[in-house]
Short mmCIF file of C-alpha atoms in Angstrom, two decimals:
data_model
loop_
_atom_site.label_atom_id
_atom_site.label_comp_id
_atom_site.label_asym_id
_atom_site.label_seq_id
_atom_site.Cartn_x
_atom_site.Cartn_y
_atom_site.Cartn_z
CA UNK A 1319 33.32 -13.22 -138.53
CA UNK A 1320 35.94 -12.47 -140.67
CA UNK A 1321 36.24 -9.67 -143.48
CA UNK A 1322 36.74 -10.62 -146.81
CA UNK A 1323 40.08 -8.86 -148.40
CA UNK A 1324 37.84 -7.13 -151.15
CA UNK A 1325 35.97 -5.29 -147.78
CA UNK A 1326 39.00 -4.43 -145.99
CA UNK A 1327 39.89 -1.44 -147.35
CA UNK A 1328 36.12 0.09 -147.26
CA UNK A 1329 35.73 -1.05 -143.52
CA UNK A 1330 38.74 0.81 -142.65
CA UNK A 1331 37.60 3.78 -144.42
CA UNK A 1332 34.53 3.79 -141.99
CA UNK A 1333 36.27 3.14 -138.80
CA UNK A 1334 38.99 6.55 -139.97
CA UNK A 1335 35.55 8.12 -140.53
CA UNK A 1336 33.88 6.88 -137.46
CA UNK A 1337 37.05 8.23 -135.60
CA UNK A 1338 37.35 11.44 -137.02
CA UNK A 1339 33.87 12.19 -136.01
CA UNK A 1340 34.27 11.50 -132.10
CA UNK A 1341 37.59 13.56 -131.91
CA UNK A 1342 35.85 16.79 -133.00
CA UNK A 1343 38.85 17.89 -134.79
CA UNK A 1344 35.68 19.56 -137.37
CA UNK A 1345 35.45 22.05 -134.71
CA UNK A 1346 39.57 22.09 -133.81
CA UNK A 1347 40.19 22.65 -137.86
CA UNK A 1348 41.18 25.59 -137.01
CA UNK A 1349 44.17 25.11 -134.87
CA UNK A 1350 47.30 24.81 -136.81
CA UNK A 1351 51.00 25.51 -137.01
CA UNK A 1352 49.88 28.54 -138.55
CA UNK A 1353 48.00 29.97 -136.64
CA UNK A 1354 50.10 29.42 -133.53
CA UNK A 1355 52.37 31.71 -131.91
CA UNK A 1356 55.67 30.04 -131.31
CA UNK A 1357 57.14 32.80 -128.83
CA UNK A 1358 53.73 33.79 -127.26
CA UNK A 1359 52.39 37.41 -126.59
CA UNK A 1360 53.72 40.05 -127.12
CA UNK A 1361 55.11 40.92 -123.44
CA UNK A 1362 55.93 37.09 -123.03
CA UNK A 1363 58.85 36.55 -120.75
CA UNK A 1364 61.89 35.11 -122.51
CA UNK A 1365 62.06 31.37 -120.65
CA UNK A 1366 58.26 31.44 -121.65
CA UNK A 1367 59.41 32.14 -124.97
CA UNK A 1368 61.53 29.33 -125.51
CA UNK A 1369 59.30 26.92 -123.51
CA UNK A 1370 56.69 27.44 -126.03
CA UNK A 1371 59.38 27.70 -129.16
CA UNK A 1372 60.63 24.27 -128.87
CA UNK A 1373 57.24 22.69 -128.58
CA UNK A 1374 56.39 24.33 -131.44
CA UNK A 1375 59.20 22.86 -133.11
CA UNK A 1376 58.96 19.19 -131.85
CA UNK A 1377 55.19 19.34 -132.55
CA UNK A 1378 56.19 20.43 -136.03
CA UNK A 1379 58.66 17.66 -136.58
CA UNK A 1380 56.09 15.03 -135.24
CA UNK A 1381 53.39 15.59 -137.55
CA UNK A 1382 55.49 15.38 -140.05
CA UNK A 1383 56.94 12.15 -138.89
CA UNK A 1384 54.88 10.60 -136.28
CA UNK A 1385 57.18 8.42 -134.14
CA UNK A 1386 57.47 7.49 -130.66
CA UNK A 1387 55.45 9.85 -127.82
CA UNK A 1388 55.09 13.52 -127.47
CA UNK A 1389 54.28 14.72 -123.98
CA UNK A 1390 53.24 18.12 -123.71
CA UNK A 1391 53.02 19.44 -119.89
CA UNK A 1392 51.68 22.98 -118.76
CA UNK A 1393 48.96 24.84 -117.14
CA UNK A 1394 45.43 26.27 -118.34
CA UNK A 1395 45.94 27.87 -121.47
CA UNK A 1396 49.63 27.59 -122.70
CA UNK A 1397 48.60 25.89 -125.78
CA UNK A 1398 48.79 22.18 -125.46
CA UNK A 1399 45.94 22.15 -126.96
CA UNK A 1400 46.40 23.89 -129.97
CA UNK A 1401 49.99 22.07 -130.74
CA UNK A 1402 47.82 18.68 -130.14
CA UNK A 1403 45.41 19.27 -132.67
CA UNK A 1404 47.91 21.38 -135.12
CA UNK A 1405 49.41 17.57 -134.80
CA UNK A 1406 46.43 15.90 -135.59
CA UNK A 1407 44.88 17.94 -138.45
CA UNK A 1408 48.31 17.71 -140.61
CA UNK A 1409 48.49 13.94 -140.15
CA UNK A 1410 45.41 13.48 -141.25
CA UNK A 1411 46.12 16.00 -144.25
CA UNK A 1412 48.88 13.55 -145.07
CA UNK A 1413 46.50 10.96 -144.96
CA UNK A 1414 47.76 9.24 -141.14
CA UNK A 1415 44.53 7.54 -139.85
CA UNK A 1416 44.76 9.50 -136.53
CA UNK A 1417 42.25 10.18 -133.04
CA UNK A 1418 42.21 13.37 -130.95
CA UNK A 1419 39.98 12.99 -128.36
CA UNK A 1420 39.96 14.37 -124.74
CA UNK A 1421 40.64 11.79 -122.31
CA UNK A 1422 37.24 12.10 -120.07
CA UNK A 1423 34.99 12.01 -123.93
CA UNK A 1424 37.48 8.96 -124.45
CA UNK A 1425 36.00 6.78 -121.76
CA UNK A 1426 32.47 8.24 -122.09
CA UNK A 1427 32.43 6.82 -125.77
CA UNK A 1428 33.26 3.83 -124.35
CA UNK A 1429 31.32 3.40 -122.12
CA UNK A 1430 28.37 3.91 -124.48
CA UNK A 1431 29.48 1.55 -126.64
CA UNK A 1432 28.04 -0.41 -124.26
CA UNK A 1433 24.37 0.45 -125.57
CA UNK A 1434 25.08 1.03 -128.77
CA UNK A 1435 24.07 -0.65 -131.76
CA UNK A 1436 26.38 0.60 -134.12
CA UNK A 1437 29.63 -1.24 -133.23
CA UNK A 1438 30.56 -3.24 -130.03
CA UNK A 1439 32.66 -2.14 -126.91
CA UNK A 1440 35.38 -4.23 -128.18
CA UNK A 1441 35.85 -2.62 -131.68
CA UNK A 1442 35.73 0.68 -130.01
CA UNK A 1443 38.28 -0.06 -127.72
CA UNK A 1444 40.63 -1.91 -129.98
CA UNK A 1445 40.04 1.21 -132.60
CA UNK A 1446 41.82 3.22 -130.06
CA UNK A 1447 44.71 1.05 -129.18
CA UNK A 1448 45.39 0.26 -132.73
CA UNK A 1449 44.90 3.59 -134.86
CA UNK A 1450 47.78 5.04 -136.75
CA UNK A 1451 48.18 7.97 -134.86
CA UNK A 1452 46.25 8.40 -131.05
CA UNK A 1453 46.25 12.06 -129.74
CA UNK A 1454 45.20 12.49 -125.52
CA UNK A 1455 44.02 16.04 -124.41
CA UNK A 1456 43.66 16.94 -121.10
CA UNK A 1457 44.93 13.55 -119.38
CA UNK A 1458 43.98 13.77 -115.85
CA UNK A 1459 41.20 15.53 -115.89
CA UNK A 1460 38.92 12.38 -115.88
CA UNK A 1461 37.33 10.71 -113.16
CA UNK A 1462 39.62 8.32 -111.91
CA UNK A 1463 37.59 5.63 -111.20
CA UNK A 1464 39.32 2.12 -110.85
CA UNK A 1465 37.64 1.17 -114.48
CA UNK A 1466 38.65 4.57 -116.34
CA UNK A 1467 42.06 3.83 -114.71
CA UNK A 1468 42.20 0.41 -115.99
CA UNK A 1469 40.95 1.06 -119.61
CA UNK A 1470 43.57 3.92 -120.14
CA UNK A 1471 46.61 1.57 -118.91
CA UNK A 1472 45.26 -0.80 -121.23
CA UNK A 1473 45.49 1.49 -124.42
CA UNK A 1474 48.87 3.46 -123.21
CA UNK A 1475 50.74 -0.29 -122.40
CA UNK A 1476 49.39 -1.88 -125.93
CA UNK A 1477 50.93 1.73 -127.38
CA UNK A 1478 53.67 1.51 -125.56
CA UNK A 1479 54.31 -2.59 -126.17
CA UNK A 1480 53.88 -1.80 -129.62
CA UNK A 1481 55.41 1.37 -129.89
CA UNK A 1482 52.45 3.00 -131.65
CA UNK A 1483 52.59 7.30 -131.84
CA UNK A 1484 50.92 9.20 -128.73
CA UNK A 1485 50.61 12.83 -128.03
CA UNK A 1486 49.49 13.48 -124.48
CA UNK A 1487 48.75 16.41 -123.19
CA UNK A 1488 48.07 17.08 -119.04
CA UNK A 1489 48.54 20.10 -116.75
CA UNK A 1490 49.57 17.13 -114.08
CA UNK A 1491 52.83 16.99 -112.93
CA UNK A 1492 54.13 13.56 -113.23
CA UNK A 1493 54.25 12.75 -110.03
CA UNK A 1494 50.29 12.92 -110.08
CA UNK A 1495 49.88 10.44 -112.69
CA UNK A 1496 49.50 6.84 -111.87
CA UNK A 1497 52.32 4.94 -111.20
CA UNK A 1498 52.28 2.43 -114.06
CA UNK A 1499 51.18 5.12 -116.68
CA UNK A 1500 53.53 7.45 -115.29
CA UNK A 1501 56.75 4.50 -115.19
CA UNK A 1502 56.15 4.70 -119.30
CA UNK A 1503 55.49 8.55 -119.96
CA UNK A 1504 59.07 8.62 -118.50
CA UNK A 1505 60.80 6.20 -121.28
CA UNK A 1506 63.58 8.55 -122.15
CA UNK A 1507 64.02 6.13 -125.21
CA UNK A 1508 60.62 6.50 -125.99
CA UNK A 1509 58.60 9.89 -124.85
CA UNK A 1510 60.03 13.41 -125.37
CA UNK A 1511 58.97 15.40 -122.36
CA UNK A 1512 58.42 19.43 -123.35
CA UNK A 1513 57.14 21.98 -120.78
CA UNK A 1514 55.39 24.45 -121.69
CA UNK A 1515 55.76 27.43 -119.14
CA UNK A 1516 53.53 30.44 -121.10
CA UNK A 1517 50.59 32.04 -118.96
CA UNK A 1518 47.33 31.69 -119.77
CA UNK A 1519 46.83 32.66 -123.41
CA UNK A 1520 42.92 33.33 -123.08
CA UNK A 1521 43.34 35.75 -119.81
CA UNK A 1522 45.64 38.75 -121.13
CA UNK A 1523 44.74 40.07 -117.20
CA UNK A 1524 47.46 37.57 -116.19
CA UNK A 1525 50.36 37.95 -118.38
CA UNK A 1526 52.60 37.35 -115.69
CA UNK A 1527 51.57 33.50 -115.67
CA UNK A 1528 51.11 33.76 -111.92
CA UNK A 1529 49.97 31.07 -110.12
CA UNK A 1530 46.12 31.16 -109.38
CA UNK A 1531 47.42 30.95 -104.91
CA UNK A 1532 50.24 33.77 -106.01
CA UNK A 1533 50.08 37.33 -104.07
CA UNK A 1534 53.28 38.24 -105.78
CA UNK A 1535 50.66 40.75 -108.29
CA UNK A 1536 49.81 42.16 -105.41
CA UNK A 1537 53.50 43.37 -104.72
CA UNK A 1538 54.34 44.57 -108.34
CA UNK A 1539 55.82 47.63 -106.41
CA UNK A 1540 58.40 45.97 -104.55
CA UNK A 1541 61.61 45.38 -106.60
CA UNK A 1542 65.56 45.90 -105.82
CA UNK A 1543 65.52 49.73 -107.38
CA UNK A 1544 62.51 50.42 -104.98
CA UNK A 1545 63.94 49.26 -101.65
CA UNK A 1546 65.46 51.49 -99.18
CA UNK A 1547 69.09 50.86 -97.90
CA UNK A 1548 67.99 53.23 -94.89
CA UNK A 1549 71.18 55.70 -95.29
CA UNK A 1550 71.25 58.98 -93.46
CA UNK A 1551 68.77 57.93 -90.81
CA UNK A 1552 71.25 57.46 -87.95
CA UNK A 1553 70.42 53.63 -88.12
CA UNK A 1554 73.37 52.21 -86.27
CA UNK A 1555 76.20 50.60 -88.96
CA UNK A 1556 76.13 47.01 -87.40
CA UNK A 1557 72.22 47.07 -88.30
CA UNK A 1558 72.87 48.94 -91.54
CA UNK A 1559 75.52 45.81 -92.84
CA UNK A 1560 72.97 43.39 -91.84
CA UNK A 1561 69.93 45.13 -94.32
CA UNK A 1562 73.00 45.64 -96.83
CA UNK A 1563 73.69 41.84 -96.56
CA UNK A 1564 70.05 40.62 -96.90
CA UNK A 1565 70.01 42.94 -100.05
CA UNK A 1566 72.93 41.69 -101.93
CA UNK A 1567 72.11 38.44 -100.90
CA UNK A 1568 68.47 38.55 -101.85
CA UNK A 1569 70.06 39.84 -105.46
CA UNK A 1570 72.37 37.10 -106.04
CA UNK A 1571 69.44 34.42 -105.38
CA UNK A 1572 67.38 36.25 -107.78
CA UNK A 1573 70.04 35.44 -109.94
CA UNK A 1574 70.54 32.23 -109.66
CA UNK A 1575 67.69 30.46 -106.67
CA UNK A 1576 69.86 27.93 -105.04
CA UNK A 1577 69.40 26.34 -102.34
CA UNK A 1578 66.85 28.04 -99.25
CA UNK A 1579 67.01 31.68 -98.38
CA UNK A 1580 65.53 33.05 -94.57
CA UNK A 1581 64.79 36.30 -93.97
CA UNK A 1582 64.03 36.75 -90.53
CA UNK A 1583 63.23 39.80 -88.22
CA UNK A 1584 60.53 42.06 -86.66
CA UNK A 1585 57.82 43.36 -88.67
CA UNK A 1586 58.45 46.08 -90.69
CA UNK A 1587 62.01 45.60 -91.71
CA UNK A 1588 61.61 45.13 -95.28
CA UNK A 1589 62.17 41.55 -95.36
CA UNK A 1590 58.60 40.88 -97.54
CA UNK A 1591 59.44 43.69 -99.96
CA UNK A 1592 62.99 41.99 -100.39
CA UNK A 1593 61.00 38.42 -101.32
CA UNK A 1594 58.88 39.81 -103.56
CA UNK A 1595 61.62 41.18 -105.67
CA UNK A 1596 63.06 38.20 -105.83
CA UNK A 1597 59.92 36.76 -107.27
CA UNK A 1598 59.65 40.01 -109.49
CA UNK A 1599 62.71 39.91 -110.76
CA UNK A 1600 62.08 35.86 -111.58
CA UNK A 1601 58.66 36.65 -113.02
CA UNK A 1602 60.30 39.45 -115.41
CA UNK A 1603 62.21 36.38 -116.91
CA UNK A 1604 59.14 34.75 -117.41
CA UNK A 1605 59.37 31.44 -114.71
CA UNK A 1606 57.22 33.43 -111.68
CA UNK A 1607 57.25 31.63 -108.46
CA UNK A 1608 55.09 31.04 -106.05
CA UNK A 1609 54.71 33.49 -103.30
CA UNK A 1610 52.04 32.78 -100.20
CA UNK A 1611 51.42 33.62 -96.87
CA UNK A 1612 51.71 30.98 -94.73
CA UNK A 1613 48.45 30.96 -93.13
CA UNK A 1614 46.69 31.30 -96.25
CA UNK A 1615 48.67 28.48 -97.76
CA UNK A 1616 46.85 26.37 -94.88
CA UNK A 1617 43.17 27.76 -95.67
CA UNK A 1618 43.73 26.81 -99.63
CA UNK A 1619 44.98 23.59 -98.43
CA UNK A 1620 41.43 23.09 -96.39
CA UNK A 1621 39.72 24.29 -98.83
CA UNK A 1622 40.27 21.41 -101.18
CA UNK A 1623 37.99 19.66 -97.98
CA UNK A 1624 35.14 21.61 -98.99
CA UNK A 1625 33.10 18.80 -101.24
CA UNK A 1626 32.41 21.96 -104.20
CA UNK A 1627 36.22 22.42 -104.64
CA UNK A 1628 37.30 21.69 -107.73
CA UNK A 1629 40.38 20.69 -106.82
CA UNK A 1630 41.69 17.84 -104.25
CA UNK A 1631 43.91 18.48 -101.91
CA UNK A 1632 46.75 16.26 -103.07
CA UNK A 1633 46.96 17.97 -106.32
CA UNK A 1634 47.07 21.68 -104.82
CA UNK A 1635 49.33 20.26 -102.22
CA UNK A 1636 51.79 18.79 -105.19
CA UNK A 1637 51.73 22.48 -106.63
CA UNK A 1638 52.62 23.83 -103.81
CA UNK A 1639 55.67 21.46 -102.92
CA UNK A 1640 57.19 20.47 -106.57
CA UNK A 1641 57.04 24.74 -107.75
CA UNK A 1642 60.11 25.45 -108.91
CA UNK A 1643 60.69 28.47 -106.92
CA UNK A 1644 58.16 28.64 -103.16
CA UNK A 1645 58.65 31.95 -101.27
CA UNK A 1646 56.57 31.56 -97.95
CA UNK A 1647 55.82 35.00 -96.46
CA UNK A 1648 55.08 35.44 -92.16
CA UNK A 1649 56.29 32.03 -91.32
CA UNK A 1650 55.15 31.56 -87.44
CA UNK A 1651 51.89 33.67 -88.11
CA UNK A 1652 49.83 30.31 -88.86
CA UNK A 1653 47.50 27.79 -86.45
CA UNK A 1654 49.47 25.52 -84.44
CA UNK A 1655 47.37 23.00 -85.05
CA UNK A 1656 48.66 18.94 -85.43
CA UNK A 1657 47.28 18.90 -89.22
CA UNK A 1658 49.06 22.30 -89.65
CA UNK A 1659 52.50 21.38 -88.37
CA UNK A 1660 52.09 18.37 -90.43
CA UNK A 1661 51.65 19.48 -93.65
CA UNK A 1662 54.22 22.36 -93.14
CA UNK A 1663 56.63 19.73 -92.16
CA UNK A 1664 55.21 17.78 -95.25
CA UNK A 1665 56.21 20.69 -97.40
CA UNK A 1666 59.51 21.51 -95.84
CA UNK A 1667 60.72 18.14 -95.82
CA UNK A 1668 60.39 17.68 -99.50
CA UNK A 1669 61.30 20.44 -100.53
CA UNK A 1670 64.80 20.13 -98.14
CA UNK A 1671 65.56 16.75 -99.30
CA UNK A 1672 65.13 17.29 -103.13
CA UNK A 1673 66.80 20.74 -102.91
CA UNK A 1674 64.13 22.87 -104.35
CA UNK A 1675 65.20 26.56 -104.06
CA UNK A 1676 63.07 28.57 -101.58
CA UNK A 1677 62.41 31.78 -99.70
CA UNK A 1678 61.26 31.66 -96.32
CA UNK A 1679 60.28 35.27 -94.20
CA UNK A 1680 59.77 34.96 -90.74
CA UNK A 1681 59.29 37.47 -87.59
CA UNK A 1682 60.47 35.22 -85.15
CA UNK A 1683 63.77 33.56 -84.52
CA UNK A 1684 65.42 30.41 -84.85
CA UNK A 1685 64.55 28.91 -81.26
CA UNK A 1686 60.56 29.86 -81.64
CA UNK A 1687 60.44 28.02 -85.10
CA UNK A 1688 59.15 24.41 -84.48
CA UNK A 1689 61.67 21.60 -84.03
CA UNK A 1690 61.59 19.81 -87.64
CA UNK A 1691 61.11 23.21 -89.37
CA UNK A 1692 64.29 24.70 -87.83
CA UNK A 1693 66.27 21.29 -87.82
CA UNK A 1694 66.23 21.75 -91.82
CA UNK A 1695 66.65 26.03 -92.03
CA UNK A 1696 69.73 25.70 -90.17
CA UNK A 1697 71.39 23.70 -92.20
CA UNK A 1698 74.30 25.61 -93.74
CA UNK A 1699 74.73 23.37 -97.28
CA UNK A 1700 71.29 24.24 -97.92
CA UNK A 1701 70.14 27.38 -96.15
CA UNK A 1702 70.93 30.74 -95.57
CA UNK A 1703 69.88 32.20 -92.40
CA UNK A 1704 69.84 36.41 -92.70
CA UNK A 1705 68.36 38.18 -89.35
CA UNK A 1706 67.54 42.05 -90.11
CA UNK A 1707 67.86 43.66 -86.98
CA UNK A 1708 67.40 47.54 -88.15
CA UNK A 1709 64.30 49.37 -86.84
CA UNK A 1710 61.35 49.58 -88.54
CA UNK A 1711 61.00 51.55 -91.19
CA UNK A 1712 58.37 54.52 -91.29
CA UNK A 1713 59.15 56.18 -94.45
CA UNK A 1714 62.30 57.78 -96.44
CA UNK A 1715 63.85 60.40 -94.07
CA UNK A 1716 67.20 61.32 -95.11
CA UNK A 1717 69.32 63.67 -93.35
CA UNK A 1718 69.97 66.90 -94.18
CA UNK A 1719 73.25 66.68 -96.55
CA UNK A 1720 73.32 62.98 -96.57
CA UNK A 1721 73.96 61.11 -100.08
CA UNK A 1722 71.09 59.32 -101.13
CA UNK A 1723 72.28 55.59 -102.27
CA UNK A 1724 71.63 53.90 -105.97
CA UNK A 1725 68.81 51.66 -104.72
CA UNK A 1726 65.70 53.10 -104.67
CA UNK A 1727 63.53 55.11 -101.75
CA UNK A 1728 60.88 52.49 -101.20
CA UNK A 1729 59.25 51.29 -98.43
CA UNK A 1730 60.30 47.92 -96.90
CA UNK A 1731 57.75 45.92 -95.28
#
């Protein structure tokens, strides 16, 4: 059937309608440029700061001239969502026929179309492929059955064929997305990437933007000014130079993480406290790192088995390999198990080849390490192998007349 011209223009003004009511944006009116905070809470850390700054300002810029494909990537919180709709409502104040819609009420709509009597499957789904201005929240978080996948390469390829505006938001990292979704999300000449790094927004409790597997909180106490150089407790010098290495060392990294750092020796020799400043000193910049215990890296790993876990284990295993900064505490202390070797190697190996920076603390030695684990830490282009060797440490106990050093009188552990 086809639409007389003198129809047109009122059929399209009850499709814009029809849209505007699915994406909900009633309830997101609210949202806006204005209302956003561009650097974050106060107490933000400064690379969190700009993170969120310049999606703020490409956001801005895109509403006011939708073109090409806006991807906005972060975790739970950072305010994807609010840029995505802030997008949305001031296109549609300057009169863009635009759709916001989550993607998993995106495929549930059409898949009702299927009953419904108001308008067929097929205008539904060509509504979305075709409208001015389409807006995706929360890609990935829908089930990913081979249909839903189907459907949603369908819309993003005509889009992307036809070079129609997108906004996508996903707390995915790329590498999680479907290959041929994921080959056009990375069009330089068409998508601008921006990463949003700010912690959660709703949950002032974690400011620090720690990772939901991170113990680092739990070591808020350990920093550089805190740890003990040990003077004045007759420790021998050739043990003293090698704490005073791992120190300095440990500080430069915290710097600037290159490459893989290994602190190795018995328990007690401060070389957790000296990993966790690392990651303290990173997180007071604002990009906190990961930081696990090995053996409770594996039980979150088989966790994702049990069938209540929200999460699968290829996506927590993803987090755990692609962080920017992994410090893996007790090293040696896990199962010995096939599966557990396996996904360690897994880890390491990825992690070696595309030169991620990491910490490593282990209480054993080179030779006990397991064959493709050590193979890679003693590698000299990538890693730096540090063995403390003073005693343990019991508590500050400075001799009588000795000078107490800069660094602080903490306990190493």
């Amino acid at each position: 059937m086809t639409v007389c011209e003198c129809r047109k223009g009122q059929v399209s003004k009850i499709a814009e309608r029809r849209l505007f009511l699915v994406s909900n944006l009633e309830a997101l009116k609210g949202l806006t440029f204005e209302r956003f905070k561009p650097r974050g809470r106060v107490g933000t850390g400064e690379q969190q700061a700009k993170s969120l700054e310049l999606a703020y300002n490409h956001a801005h810029m895109f509403a006011e001239n939708p073109q090409g494909w806006l991807l906005l990537q972060g975790g739970y919180g950072c305010g994807k969502t609010h840029l995505a709709a802030a997008i949305a409502n001031q296109a549609i104040a300057l009169g863009i026929p635009t759709h916001f819609i989550t993607v998993p009420d995106l495929l549930d709509w059409l898949r009702f179309a299927f009953d419904s009597r108001e308008s067929s499957f097929e205008q539904r789904f060509d509504e979305i492929r075709t409208v001015n201005l389409l807006v995706l929240d929360d890609f990935g978080t829908q089930n990913a059955t081979p249909w839903a996948q189907e459907k949603l390469f369908q819309i993003l390829n005509h889009r992307y064929i036809n070079r129609l505006p997108l906004v996508v938001t996903t707390n995915l990292a790329l590498e999680e997305i479907e290959g041929r979704i994921r080959s056009r999300l990375v069009d330089p000449e068409l998508v601008t990437p921006l990463r949003m790094l700010a912690p959660d927004y709703r949950n002032p409790k974690e400011e620090a933007g720690h990772h939901e597997l991170s113990t680092l909180g739990l070591h808020a106490d350990k920093t550089f000014g805190s740890f003990s150089l040990r003077y004045g407790e007759g420790v021998p010098l050739e043990d003293l130079k090698t704490l005073e290495d791992a120190f300095h060392t440990a500080q430069a990294f915290a710097e600037n993480p290159q490459g893989w750092l290994v602190l190795s020796g018995k328990s007690g020799r401060g070389k957790t406290h000296l990993a966790a400043a690392i990651g303290n000193y990173r997180a007071s910049l604002g990009l906190p790192p990961l930081l696990v215990v090995v053996p409770d890296l594996l039980d979150h790993l088989r966790a994702t088995f049990n069938p209540n876990s929200s999460v699968s284990l290829d996506h927590r295993f993803e987090e755990v390999r692609t962080t920017p900064l992994l410090i893996l505490d007790d090293l040696g202390t896990q199962s010995s198990t096939p599966w557990a070797k396996e996904k360690l190697f897994q880890l390491f190996n990825y992690r070696y080849v595309a030169e991620l920076p990491t910490v490593i603390t282990t209480s054993h030695s080179l030779n006990e390490i397991e064959d493709r684990l050590r193979t890679r830490m003693m590698d000299q282009r990538v890693c730096r192998f540090l063995s403390l060797t003073v005693p343990e440490f019991y508590g500050v106990s400075y001799k009588k007349g000795a000078k107490k050093p800069p660094p602080g009188r903490g306990r190493p552990s």
